[in-house]
PDB file of C-alpha atoms in Angstrom:
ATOM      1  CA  UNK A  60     109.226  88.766 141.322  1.00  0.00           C
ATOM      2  CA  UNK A  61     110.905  90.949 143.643  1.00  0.00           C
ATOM      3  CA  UNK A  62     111.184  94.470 141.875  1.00  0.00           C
ATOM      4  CA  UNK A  63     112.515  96.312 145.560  1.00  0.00           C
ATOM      5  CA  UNK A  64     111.258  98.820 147.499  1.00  0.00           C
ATOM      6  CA  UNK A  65     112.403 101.721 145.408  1.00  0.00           C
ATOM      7  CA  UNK A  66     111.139 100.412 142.376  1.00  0.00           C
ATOM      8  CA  UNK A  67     107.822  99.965 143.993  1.00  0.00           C
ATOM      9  CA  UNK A  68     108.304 103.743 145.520  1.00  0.00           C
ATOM     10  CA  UNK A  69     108.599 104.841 141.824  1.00  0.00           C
ATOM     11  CA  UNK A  70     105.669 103.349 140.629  1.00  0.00           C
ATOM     12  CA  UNK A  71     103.261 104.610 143.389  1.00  0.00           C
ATOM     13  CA  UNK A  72     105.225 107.615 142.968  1.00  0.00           C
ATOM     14  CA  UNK A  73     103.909 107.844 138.756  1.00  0.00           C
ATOM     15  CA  UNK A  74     100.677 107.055 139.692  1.00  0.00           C
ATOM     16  CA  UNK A  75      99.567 109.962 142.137  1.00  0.00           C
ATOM     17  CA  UNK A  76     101.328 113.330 140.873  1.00  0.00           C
ATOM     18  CA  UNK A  77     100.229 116.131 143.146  1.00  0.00           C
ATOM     19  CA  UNK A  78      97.110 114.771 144.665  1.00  0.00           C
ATOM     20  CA  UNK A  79      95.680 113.317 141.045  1.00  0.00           C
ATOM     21  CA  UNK A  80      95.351 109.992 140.418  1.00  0.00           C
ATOM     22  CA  UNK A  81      96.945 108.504 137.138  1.00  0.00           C
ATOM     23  CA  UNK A  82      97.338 105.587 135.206  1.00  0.00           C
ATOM     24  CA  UNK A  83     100.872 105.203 134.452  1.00  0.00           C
ATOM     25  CA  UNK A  84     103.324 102.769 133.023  1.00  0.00           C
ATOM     26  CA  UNK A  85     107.367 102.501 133.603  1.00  0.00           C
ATOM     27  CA  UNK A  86     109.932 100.425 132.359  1.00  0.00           C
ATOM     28  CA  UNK A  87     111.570  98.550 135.540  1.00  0.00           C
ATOM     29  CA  UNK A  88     114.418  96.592 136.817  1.00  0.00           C
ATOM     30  CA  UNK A  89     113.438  93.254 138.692  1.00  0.00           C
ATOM     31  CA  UNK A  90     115.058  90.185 140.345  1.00  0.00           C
ATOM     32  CA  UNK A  91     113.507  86.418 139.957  1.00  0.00           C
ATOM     33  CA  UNK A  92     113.771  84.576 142.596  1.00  0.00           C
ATOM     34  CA  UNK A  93     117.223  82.950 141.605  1.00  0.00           C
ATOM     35  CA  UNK A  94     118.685  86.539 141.999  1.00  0.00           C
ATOM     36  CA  UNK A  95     118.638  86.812 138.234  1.00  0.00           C
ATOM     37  CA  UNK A  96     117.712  90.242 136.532  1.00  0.00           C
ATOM     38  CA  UNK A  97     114.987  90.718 134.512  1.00  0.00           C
ATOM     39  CA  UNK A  98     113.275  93.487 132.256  1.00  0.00           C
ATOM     40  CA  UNK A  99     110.014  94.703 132.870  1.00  0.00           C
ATOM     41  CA  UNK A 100     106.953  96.475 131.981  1.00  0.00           C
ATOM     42  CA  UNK A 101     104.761  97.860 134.645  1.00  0.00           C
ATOM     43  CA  UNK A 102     101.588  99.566 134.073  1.00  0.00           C
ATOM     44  CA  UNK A 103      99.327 100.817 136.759  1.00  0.00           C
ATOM     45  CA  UNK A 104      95.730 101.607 137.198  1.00  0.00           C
ATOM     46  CA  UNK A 105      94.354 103.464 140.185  1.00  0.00           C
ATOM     47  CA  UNK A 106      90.527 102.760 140.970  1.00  0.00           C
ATOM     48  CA  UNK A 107      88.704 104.172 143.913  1.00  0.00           C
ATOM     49  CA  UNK A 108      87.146 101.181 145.676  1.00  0.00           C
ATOM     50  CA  UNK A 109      85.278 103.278 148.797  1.00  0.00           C
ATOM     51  CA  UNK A 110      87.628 105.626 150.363  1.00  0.00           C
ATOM     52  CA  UNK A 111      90.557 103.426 149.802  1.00  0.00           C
ATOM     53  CA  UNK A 112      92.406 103.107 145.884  1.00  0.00           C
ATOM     54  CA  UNK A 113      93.191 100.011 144.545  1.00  0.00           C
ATOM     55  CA  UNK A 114      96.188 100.275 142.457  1.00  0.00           C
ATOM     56  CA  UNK A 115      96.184  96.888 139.665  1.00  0.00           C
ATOM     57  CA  UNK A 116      99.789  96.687 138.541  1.00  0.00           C
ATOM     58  CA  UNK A 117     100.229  94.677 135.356  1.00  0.00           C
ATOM     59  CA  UNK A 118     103.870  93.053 135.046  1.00  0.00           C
ATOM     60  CA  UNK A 119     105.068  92.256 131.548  1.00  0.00           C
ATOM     61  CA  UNK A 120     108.756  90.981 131.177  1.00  0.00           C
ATOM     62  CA  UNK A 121     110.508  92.566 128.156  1.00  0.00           C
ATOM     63  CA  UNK A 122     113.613  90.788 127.732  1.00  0.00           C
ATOM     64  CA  UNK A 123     112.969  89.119 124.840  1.00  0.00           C
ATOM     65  CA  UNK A 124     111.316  92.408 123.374  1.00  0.00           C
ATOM     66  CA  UNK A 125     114.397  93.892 124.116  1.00  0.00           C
ATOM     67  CA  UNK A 126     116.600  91.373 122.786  1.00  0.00           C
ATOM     68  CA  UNK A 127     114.570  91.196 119.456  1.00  0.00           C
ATOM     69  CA  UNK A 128     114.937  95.033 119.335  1.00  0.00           C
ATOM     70  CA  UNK A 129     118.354  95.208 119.381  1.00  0.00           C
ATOM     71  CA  UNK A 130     118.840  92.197 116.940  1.00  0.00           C
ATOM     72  CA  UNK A 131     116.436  94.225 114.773  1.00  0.00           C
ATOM     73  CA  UNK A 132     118.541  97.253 115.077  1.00  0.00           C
ATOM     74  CA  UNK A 133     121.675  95.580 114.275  1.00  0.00           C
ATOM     75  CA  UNK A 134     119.868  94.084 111.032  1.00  0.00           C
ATOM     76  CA  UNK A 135     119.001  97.418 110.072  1.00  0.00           C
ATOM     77  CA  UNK A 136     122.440  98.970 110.722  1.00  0.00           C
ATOM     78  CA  UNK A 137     124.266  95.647 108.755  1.00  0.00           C
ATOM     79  CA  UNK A 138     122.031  96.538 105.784  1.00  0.00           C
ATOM     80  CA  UNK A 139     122.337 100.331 105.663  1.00  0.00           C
ATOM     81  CA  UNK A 140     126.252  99.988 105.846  1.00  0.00           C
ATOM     82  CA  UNK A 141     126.358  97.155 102.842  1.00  0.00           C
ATOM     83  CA  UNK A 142     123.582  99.469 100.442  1.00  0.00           C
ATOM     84  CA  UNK A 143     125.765 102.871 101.504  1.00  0.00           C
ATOM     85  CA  UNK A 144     129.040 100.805 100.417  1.00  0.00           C
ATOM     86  CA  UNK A 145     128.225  99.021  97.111  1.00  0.00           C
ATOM     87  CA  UNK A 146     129.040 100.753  94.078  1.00  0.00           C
ATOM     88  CA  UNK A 147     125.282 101.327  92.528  1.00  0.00           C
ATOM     89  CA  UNK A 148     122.349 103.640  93.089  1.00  0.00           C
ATOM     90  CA  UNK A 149     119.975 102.381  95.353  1.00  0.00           C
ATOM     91  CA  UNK A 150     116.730 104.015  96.395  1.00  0.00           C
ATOM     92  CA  UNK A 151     113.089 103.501  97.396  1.00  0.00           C
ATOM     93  CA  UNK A 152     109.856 105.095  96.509  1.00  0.00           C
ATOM     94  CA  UNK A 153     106.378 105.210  97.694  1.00  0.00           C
ATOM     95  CA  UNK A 154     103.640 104.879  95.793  1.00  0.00           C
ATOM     96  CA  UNK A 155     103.415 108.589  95.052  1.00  0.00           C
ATOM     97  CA  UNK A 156     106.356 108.070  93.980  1.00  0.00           C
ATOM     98  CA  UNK A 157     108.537 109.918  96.645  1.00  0.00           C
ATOM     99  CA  UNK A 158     112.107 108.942  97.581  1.00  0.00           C
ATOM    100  CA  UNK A 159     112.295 107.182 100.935  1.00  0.00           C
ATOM    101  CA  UNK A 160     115.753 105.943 100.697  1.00  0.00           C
ATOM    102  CA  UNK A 161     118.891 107.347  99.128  1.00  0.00           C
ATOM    103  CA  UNK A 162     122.363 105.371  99.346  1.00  0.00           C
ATOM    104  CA  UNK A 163     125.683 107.397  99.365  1.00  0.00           C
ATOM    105  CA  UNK A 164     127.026 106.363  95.991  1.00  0.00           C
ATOM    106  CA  UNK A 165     123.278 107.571  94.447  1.00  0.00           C
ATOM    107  CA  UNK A 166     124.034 110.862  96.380  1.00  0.00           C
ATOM    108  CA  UNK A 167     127.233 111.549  95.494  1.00  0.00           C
ATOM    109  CA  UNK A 168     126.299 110.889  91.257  1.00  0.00           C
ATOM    110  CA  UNK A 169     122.920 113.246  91.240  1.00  0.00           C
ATOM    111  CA  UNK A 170     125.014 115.576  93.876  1.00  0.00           C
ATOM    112  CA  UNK A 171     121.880 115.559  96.237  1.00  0.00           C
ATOM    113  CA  UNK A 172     122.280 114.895  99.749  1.00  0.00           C
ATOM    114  CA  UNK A 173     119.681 111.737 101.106  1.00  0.00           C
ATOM    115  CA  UNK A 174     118.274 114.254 103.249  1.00  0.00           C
ATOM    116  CA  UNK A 175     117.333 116.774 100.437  1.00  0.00           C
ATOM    117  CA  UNK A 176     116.136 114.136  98.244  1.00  0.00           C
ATOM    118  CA  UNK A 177     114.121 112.687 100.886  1.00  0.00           C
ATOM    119  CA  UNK A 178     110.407 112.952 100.286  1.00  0.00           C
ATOM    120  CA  UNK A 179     111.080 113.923  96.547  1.00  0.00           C
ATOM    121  CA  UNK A 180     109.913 112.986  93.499  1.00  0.00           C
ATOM    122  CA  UNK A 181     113.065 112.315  90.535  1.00  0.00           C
ATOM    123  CA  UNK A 182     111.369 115.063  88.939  1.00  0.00           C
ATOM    124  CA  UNK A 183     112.078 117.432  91.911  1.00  0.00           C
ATOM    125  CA  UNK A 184     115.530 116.156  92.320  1.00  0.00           C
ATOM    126  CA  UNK A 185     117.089 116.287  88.729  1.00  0.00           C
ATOM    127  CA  UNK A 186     114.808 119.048  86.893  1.00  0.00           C
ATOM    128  CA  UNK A 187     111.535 117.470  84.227  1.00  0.00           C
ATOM    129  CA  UNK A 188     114.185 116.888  81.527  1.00  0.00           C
ATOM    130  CA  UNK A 189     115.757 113.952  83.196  1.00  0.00           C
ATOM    131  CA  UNK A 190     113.544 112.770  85.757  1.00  0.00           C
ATOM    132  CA  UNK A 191     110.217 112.813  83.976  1.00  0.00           C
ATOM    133  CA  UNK A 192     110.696 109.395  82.603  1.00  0.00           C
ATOM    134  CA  UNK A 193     111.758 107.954  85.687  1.00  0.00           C
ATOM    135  CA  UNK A 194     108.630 108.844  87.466  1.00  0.00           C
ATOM    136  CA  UNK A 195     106.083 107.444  84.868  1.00  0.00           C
ATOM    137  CA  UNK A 196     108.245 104.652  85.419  1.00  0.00           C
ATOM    138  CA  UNK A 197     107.401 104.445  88.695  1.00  0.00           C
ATOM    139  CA  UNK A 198     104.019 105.275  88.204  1.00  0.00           C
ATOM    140  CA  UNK A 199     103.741 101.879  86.199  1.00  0.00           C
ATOM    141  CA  UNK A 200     104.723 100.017  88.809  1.00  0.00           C
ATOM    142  CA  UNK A 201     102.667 101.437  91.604  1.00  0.00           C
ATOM    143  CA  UNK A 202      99.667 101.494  89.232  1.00  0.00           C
ATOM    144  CA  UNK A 203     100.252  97.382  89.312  1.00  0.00           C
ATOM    145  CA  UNK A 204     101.393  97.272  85.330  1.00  0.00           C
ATOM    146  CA  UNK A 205     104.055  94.900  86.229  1.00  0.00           C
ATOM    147  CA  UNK A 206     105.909  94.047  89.394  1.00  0.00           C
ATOM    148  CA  UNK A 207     109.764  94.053  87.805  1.00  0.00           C
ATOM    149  CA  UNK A 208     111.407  96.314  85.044  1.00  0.00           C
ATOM    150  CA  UNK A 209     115.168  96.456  83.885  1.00  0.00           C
ATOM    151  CA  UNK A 210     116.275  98.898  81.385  1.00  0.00           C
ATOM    152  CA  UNK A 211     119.018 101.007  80.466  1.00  0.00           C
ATOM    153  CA  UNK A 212     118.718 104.769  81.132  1.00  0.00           C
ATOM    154  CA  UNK A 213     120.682 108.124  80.495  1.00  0.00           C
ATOM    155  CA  UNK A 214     120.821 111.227  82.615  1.00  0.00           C
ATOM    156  CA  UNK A 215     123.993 113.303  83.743  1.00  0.00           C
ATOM    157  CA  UNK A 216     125.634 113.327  86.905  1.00  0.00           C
ATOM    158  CA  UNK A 217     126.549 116.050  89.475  1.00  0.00           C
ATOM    159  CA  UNK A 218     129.485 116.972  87.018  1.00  0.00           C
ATOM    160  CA  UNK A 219     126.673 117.116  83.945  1.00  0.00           C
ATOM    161  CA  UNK A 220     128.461 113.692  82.357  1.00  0.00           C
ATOM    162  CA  UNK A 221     126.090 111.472  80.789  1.00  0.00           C
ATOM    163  CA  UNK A 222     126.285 108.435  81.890  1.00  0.00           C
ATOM    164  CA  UNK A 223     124.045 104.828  81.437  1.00  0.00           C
ATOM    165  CA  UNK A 224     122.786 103.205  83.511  1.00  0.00           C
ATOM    166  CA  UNK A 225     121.493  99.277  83.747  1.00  0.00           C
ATOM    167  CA  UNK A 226     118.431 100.088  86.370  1.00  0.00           C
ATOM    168  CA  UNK A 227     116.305  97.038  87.708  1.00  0.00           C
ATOM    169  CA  UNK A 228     112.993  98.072  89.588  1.00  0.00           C
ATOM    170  CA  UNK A 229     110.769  95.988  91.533  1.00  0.00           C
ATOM    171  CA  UNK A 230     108.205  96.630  93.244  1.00  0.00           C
ATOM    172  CA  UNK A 231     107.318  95.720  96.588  1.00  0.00           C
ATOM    173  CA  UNK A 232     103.292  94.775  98.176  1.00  0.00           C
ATOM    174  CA  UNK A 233     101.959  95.881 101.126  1.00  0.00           C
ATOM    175  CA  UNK A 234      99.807  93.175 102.854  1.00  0.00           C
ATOM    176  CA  UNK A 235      96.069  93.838 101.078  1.00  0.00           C
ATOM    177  CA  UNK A 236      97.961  93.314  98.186  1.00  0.00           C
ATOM    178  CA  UNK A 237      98.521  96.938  96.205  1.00  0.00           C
ATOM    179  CA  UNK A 238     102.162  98.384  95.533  1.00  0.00           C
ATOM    180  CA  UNK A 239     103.504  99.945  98.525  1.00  0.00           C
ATOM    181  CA  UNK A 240     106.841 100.886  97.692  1.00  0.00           C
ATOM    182  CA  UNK A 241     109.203 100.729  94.637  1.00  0.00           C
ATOM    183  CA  UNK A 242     112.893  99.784  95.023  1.00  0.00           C
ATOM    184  CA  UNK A 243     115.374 100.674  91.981  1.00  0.00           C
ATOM    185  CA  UNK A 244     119.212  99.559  91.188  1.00  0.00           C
ATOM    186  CA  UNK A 245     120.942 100.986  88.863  1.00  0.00           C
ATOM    187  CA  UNK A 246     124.731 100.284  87.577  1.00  0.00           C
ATOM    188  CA  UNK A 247     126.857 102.183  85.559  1.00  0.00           C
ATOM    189  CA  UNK A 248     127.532 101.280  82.281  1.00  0.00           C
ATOM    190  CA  UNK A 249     128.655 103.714  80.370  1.00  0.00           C
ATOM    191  CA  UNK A 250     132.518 102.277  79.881  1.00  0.00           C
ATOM    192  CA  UNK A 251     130.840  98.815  78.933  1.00  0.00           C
ATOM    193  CA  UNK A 252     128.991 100.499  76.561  1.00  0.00           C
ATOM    194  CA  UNK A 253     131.618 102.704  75.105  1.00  0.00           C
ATOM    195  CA  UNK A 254     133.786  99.292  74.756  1.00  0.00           C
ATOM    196  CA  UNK A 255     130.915  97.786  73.072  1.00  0.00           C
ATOM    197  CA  UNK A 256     130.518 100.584  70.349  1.00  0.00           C
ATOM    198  CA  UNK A 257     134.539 101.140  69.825  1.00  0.00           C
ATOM    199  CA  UNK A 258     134.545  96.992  69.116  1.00  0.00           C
ATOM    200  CA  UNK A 259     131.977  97.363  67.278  1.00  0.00           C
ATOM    201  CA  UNK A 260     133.276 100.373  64.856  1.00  0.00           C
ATOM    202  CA  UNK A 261     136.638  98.362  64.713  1.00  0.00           C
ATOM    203  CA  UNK A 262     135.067  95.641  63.216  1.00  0.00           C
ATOM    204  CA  UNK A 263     133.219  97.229  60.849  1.00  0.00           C
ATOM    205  CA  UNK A 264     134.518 100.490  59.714  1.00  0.00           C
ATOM    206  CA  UNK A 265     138.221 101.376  58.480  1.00  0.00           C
ATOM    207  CA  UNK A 266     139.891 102.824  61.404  1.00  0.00           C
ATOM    208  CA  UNK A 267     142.149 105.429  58.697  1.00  0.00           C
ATOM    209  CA  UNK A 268     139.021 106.544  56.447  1.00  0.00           C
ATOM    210  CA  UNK A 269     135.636 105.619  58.843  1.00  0.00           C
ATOM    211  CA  UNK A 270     134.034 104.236  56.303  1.00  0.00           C
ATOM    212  CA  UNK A 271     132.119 101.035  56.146  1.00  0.00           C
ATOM    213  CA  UNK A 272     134.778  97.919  55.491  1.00  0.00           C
ATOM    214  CA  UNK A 273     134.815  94.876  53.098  1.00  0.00           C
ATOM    215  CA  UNK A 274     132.207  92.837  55.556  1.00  0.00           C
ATOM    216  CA  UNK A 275     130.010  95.602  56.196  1.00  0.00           C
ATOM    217  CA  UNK A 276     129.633  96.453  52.062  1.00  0.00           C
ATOM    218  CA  UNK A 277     128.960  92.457  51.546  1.00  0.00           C
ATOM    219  CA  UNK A 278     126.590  92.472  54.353  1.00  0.00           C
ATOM    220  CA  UNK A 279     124.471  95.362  52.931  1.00  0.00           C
ATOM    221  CA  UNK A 280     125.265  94.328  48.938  1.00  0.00           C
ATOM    222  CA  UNK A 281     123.504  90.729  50.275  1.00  0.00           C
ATOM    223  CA  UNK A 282     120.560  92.779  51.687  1.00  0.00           C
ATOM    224  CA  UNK A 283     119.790  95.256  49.106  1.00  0.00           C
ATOM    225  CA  UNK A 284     119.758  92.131  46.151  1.00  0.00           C
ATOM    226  CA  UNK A 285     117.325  89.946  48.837  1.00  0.00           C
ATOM    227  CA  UNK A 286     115.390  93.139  48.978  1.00  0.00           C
ATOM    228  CA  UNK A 287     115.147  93.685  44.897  1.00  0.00           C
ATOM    229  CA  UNK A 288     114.737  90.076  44.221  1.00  0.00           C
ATOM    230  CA  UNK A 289     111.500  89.525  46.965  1.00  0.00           C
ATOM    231  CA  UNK A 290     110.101  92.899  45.388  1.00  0.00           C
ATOM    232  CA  UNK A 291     110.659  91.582  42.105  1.00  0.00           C
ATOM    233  CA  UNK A 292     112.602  94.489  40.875  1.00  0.00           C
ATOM    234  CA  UNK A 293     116.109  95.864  40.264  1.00  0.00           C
ATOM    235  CA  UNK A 294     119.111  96.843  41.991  1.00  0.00           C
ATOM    236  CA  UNK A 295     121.845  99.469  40.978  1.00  0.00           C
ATOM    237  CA  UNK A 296     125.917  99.566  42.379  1.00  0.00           C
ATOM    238  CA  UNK A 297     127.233 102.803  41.747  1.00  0.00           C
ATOM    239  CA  UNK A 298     131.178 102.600  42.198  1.00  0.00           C
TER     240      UNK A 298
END
């Protein structure tokens, strides 16, 4: 490995600073030997050996490192810009239950910037009223009383709408085995459920009067004479 004579100027040059003697380490460019670059880590140790110093130089070539780095860095980036574009909250806890990750769209309903929420608890970030549940939640999970929930949820957003919300929580191990970290989704659902109810009241109350229709009167007639007849009693219709 040829890493040139300035190169080897800067390493002597980190090791003795001003008459003391240091160990030191540097990140260098070198050449192989088919006048290819390469990516290197130098470290040196200076040891008195009589009145001379012995400098051992340890090479270590970080291409690869490198290379993994950067594919790890694009990974990261890929998967912050697809969790900061998709239409649902997503965040992460630790297991005291603290927020270490906040996507934009979960930002932009609570009105709390990722920053401020960071290192929050739900509590902190929405008031007692609405985020007490959501801790304890998140308590149970960390305390190892189940590894996946899904529920549905209410609390306002930043323009104090309520909304609901289909949340899934999981929670993640660290390697000896205990919770480490808690990850929630949650999806609005609040014009599914609205849908829901207004199918539901069409089919069984009278959309002039609001009062319970022919199906819904049969349905609880049916119930209330199952109800006498197992009690072995009777049953009144007042009309």
């Amino acid at each position: 490995i040829d890493c040139g004579w300035n190169e080897q100027e800067r390493v002597y040059a980190i090791v003795e600073h001003e008459g003391e003697r240091l160990g030191a380490s540097g990140d260098l460019t070198g050449q192989r030997r088919d006048a290819s670059e390469m990516n290197l880590k130098v470290e040196a140790h200076p040891h008195e050996f009589g009145d001379d110093i012995i400098i051992f130089l340890s090479v270590l070539d970080i291409a690869e490192a490198r290379k993994a780095k950067r594919a790890m860095r694009q990974r990261e980036e890929l998967l912050r810009m697809v969790i900061s574009g998709i239409p649902a909250m997503v965040s992460a806890k630790d297991k005291q239950g603290r927020y270490l990750l906040v996507n934009e769209y979960q930002s932009e309903i609570l009105g709390v910037s990722a920053a401020d929420a960071i290192g929050k608890t739900t509590s902190e970030v929405l008031g007692d009223e609405a985020g007490a549940a959501i801790d304890a939640l998140d308590r149970r999970l960390t305390q190892g009383t189940g590894l996946f929930f899904s529920l549905e949820e209410k609390y306002p957003d930043s323009d104090g709408r309520e909304r609901i919300w289909l949340t899934t929580k999981s929670a993640i191990r660290a390697d000896n085995g205990s919770v480490d970290k808690v990850i929630s989704v949650s999806i609005d659902i609040s014009e599914k459920k609205f849908l829901e109810e207004r199918a539901e009241g069409m089919a069984n109350y009278d959309a002039l009067t609001g009062l319970p229709n022919r199906p819904v009167y049969v349905r609880r007639l049916q119930d209330t004479l199952g109800h006498a007849k197992r009690a072995r009693t009777r049953a009144a219709i007042a009309v």
